[in-house]
Every structure is written in C-alpha cells, then in structure tokens.
mmCIF file of C-alpha atoms in Angstrom:
data_model
loop_
_atom_site.group_PDB
_atom_site.id
_atom_site.type_symbol
_atom_site.label_atom_id
_atom_site.label_comp_id
_atom_site.label_asym_id
_atom_site.label_seq_id
_atom_site.Cartn_x
_atom_site.Cartn_y
_atom_site.Cartn_z
ATOM 1 C CA MET A 1 -0.272 0.103 0.156
ATOM 2 C CA ILE A 2 0.889 3.465 -0.670
ATOM 3 C CA PHE A 3 -0.611 6.537 0.974
ATOM 4 C CA GLY A 4 0.308 10.469 0.496
ATOM 5 C CA ASN A 5 -1.503 13.745 -1.318
ATOM 6 C CA ILE A 6 -1.300 13.749 -5.694
ATOM 7 C CA GLU A 7 -0.754 17.014 -4.794
ATOM 8 C CA SER A 8 2.341 16.730 -2.537
ATOM 9 C CA THR A 9 3.292 13.575 -3.149
ATOM 10 C CA ASP A 10 6.934 13.182 -5.053
ATOM 11 C CA LEU A 11 6.393 10.929 -8.358
ATOM 12 C CA SER A 12 9.881 10.165 -8.104
ATOM 13 C CA THR A 13 9.434 7.802 -5.319
ATOM 14 C CA ILE A 14 6.778 5.013 -6.312
ATOM 15 C CA GLY A 15 8.331 2.824 -8.094
ATOM 16 C CA HIS A 16 4.916 1.556 -10.433
ATOM 17 C CA GLU A 17 5.147 3.604 -14.023
ATOM 18 C CA GLY A 18 1.019 2.892 -13.829
ATOM 19 C CA VAL A 19 0.261 4.856 -10.149
ATOM 20 C CA ARG A 20 2.361 7.221 -11.763
ATOM 21 C CA ARG A 21 0.690 7.696 -13.868
ATOM 22 C CA ALA A 22 -3.045 7.576 -11.769
ATOM 23 C CA ILE A 23 -2.143 10.189 -9.044
ATOM 24 C CA GLU A 24 0.097 12.498 -13.020
ATOM 25 C CA TRP A 25 -4.315 12.402 -14.531
ATOM 26 C CA ALA A 26 -5.323 13.014 -11.306
ATOM 27 C CA ARG A 27 -3.295 15.887 -10.589
ATOM 28 C CA GLU A 28 -4.427 17.631 -13.641
ATOM 29 C CA HIS A 29 -7.797 17.383 -14.026
ATOM 30 C CA ASP A 30 -10.817 18.004 -11.852
ATOM 31 C CA LEU A 31 -11.916 15.004 -10.270
ATOM 32 C CA SER A 32 -15.439 16.398 -9.069
ATOM 33 C CA ALA A 33 -16.490 17.093 -12.598
ATOM 34 C CA LEU A 34 -16.107 13.728 -13.268
ATOM 35 C CA PRO A 35 -18.956 11.767 -14.564
ATOM 36 C CA CYS A 36 -19.653 8.529 -12.718
ATOM 37 C CA GLY A 37 -19.369 5.587 -13.461
ATOM 38 C CA ARG A 38 -16.312 3.996 -16.227
ATOM 39 C CA ASN A 39 -13.605 6.871 -18.367
ATOM 40 C CA ASP A 40 -11.867 5.439 -19.720
ATOM 41 C CA ILE A 41 -7.756 7.151 -19.550
ATOM 42 C CA ASP A 42 -5.838 4.473 -21.822
ATOM 43 C CA GLY A 43 -8.324 1.806 -22.616
ATOM 44 C CA ASP A 44 -7.975 -1.263 -20.101
ATOM 45 C CA ALA A 45 -3.847 -0.705 -19.236
ATOM 46 C CA LEU A 46 -5.633 2.470 -16.558
ATOM 47 C CA TYR A 47 -8.778 3.713 -16.096
ATOM 48 C CA VAL A 48 -11.155 5.450 -13.206
ATOM 49 C CA ASN A 49 -14.427 3.949 -11.675
ATOM 50 C CA VAL A 50 -16.122 7.332 -10.286
ATOM 51 C CA ALA A 51 -18.705 6.522 -7.877
ATOM 52 C CA GLU A 52 -21.329 8.692 -5.317
ATOM 53 C CA TYR A 53 -22.610 6.841 -1.899
ATOM 54 C CA ASP A 54 -22.505 7.427 1.499
ATOM 55 C CA SER A 55 -20.002 6.318 3.746
ATOM 56 C CA LYS A 56 -20.898 3.212 6.433
ATOM 57 C CA ALA A 57 -20.570 1.950 9.455
ATOM 58 C CA PHE A 58 -17.724 -0.320 9.970
ATOM 59 C CA GLU A 59 -19.275 -3.487 10.682
ATOM 60 C CA ASP A 60 -21.282 -2.559 7.271
ATOM 61 C CA CYS A 61 -18.300 -3.037 5.096
ATOM 62 C CA LYS A 62 -15.780 -5.668 3.792
ATOM 63 C CA PHE A 63 -12.359 -6.649 3.075
ATOM 64 C CA GLU A 64 -11.999 -6.914 -1.231
ATOM 65 C CA ALA A 65 -9.109 -7.360 -2.895
ATOM 66 C CA HIS A 66 -7.594 -7.892 -7.135
ATOM 67 C CA LYS A 67 -5.725 -9.778 -8.754
ATOM 68 C CA ARG A 68 -5.265 -8.186 -12.319
ATOM 69 C CA TYR A 69 -5.638 -4.544 -11.175
ATOM 70 C CA ILE A 70 -3.836 -2.193 -8.385
ATOM 71 C CA ASP A 71 -6.373 0.688 -6.449
ATOM 72 C CA VAL A 72 -5.523 3.883 -6.767
ATOM 73 C CA GLN A 73 -8.039 5.555 -4.552
ATOM 74 C CA VAL A 74 -9.072 9.496 -4.663
ATOM 75 C CA VAL A 75 -11.680 10.413 -2.243
ATOM 76 C CA ALA A 76 -13.135 14.387 -4.955
ATOM 77 C CA SER A 77 -15.223 15.234 -2.070
ATOM 78 C CA GLY A 78 -16.337 13.562 1.483
ATOM 79 C CA ILE A 79 -13.759 11.587 3.753
ATOM 80 C CA GLU A 80 -13.827 7.558 5.084
ATOM 81 C CA ARG A 81 -11.468 5.782 6.338
ATOM 82 C CA ILE A 82 -9.725 2.237 4.714
ATOM 83 C CA ASP A 83 -8.736 -0.120 6.471
ATOM 84 C CA SER A 84 -6.692 -3.101 4.751
ATOM 85 C CA GLN A 85 -3.936 -6.138 5.880
ATOM 86 C CA VAL A 86 -2.106 -8.300 3.862
ATOM 87 C CA ILE A 87 -4.306 -10.976 2.204
ATOM 88 C CA ALA A 88 -1.679 -13.779 3.256
ATOM 89 C CA LYS A 89 -3.100 -12.776 6.711
ATOM 90 C CA CYS A 90 -6.833 -13.055 5.876
ATOM 91 C CA GLU A 91 -9.757 -15.854 4.859
ATOM 92 C CA ALA A 92 -9.864 -15.221 1.717
ATOM 93 C CA GLY A 93 -13.258 -15.773 0.240
ATOM 94 C CA GLU A 94 -14.272 -16.861 -3.643
ATOM 95 C CA PHE A 95 -12.178 -15.505 -6.259
ATOM 96 C CA ASP A 96 -14.357 -13.798 -9.327
ATOM 97 C CA GLU A 97 -13.175 -13.971 -12.376
ATOM 98 C CA GLU A 98 -14.281 -12.280 -14.705
ATOM 99 C CA GLY A 99 -15.571 -9.599 -12.260
ATOM 100 C CA ASP A 100 -11.181 -9.090 -10.448
ATOM 101 C CA PHE A 101 -12.836 -9.596 -7.403
ATOM 102 C CA MET A 102 -12.299 -11.578 -3.873
ATOM 103 C CA LEU A 103 -14.363 -10.848 -0.129
ATOM 104 C CA LEU A 104 -12.042 -11.456 2.264
ATOM 105 C CA GLU A 105 -11.971 -11.621 6.482
ATOM 106 C CA GLY A 106 -9.188 -10.558 8.409
ATOM 107 C CA GLU A 107 -8.837 -7.898 10.567
ATOM 108 C CA ALA A 108 -6.906 -4.389 9.765
ATOM 109 C CA THR A 109 -2.895 -3.745 10.838
ATOM 110 C CA THR A 110 -3.235 -0.539 8.173
ATOM 111 C CA GLN A 111 -6.009 2.832 8.658
ATOM 112 C CA VAL A 112 -5.857 5.533 6.827
ATOM 113 C CA ILE A 113 -8.565 8.530 5.780
ATOM 114 C CA LEU A 114 -9.023 9.625 3.107
ATOM 115 C CA GLU A 115 -10.199 13.243 2.489
ATOM 116 C CA PRO A 116 -10.036 15.066 -0.742
ATOM 117 C CA GLY A 117 -6.300 15.524 -2.297
ATOM 118 C CA SER A 118 -4.982 12.314 -0.323
ATOM 119 C CA PHE A 119 -4.428 8.402 -2.231
ATOM 120 C CA ALA A 120 -4.657 4.982 -1.507
ATOM 121 C CA ALA A 121 -3.105 2.948 -3.967
ATOM 122 C CA TYR A 122 -3.920 -1.038 -2.933
ATOM 123 C CA PHE A 123 -1.304 -3.246 -4.556
ATOM 124 C CA PRO A 124 -2.847 -7.069 -5.489
ATOM 125 C CA ASP A 125 -0.823 -8.894 -2.542
ATOM 126 C CA ASP A 126 -3.219 -6.109 -0.329
ATOM 127 C CA ALA A 127 -6.615 -6.354 1.034
ATOM 128 C CA HIS A 128 -8.904 -3.431 1.480
ATOM 129 C CA LYS A 129 -11.730 -2.252 3.927
ATOM 130 C CA PRO A 130 -13.582 0.930 1.558
ATOM 131 C CA GLY A 131 -16.433 3.159 2.282
ATOM 132 C CA ILE A 132 -16.019 3.004 6.275
ATOM 133 C CA ALA A 133 -17.439 6.267 7.954
ATOM 134 C CA VAL A 134 -15.514 8.820 9.731
ATOM 135 C CA ASP A 135 -16.721 10.504 13.119
ATOM 136 C CA GLY A 136 -20.417 9.943 10.892
ATOM 137 C CA ALA A 137 -22.006 8.471 7.638
ATOM 138 C CA SER A 138 -20.175 11.094 5.003
ATOM 139 C CA HIS A 139 -21.577 11.549 0.950
ATOM 140 C CA ASN A 140 -18.633 10.532 -0.942
ATOM 141 C CA LYS A 141 -17.531 11.294 -4.470
ATOM 142 C CA LYS A 142 -14.258 8.855 -5.216
ATOM 143 C CA CYS A 143 -12.415 7.793 -8.282
ATOM 144 C CA VAL A 144 -10.654 4.207 -8.216
ATOM 145 C CA PHE A 145 -8.356 4.291 -11.191
ATOM 146 C CA LYS A 146 -7.563 0.900 -11.861
ATOM 147 C CA VAL A 147 -3.764 -0.074 -13.180
ATOM 148 C CA LEU A 148 -3.750 -3.163 -14.703
ATOM 149 C CA VAL A 149 -0.243 -5.442 -13.231
#
C-alpha cells in the first residue's frame, strides 16, 4: 500500500509507472467533475471508476482484493477510512475472475483516512476495506483508478 497526497507526493518515489500515471492524471483533472461510472484513460491498462455513495459503519464494510489491477483510490469529496491487511493474513472467499474481485475476512493492521486530495494505492497482495464512516456517515464521491498489473 502507498498513501499520500496527489499534489504533494514526489512521483519519483513511486516505483510503479502505472500508479505514477494515475496520480499524475488525477493532478491534471477536476475529479469532482467526472461522471459516475467508468472513465477511460488508456483502455484496460488505466481507467477510473467514479462512484457516489454514503460511507457506512465499520461492520457493514467488507475486505476486498484484486489480482489483475492495482486500486488507486482518491476521494473527490467527502471523507472515509480504509482499513487494510496483507491477503496472506486473511481468509479469502471465492475469486470472481471476470470481475477481478474477491471478498475476504480478517483484521486490519493499517488504517488511512482519505479526504479530498489524498490517495491510497492497494496492490494485489493488499486486502482493503473501503467506505468506512469517520465520525458519522458522509456523502462521498470517489475515484478508483484501476491500474493493470
């Protein structure tokens, strides 16, 4: 996992080119103006899914993971907590190959708070539990950049 701010993070310190490209793209665009749904940047190699939703109570959120894509999550508006844990320390559910999606059970070892401008990148070994409310539910608009591994 990588955590930072899209404006102040030194991109030369990020070792994955696709993650650097996602953050660079986020710097150059008004994320709050993006329409909900999939927005293509570079076909299946790099795109951004945009969603609006209300953050939820901790117990209503689930760990998830992906094998083919890195998630670079950026909150355009609102606030949420994301918990994470390495997949090896979680109990994995069935993997949906077509959706590149798996639910998991486990205990978090890391928590980050995403506010507008901050990002967290989750790699295929990182289980992550997004959408957790911080001091009560908030209405969020979030951009999840999908970076092909």
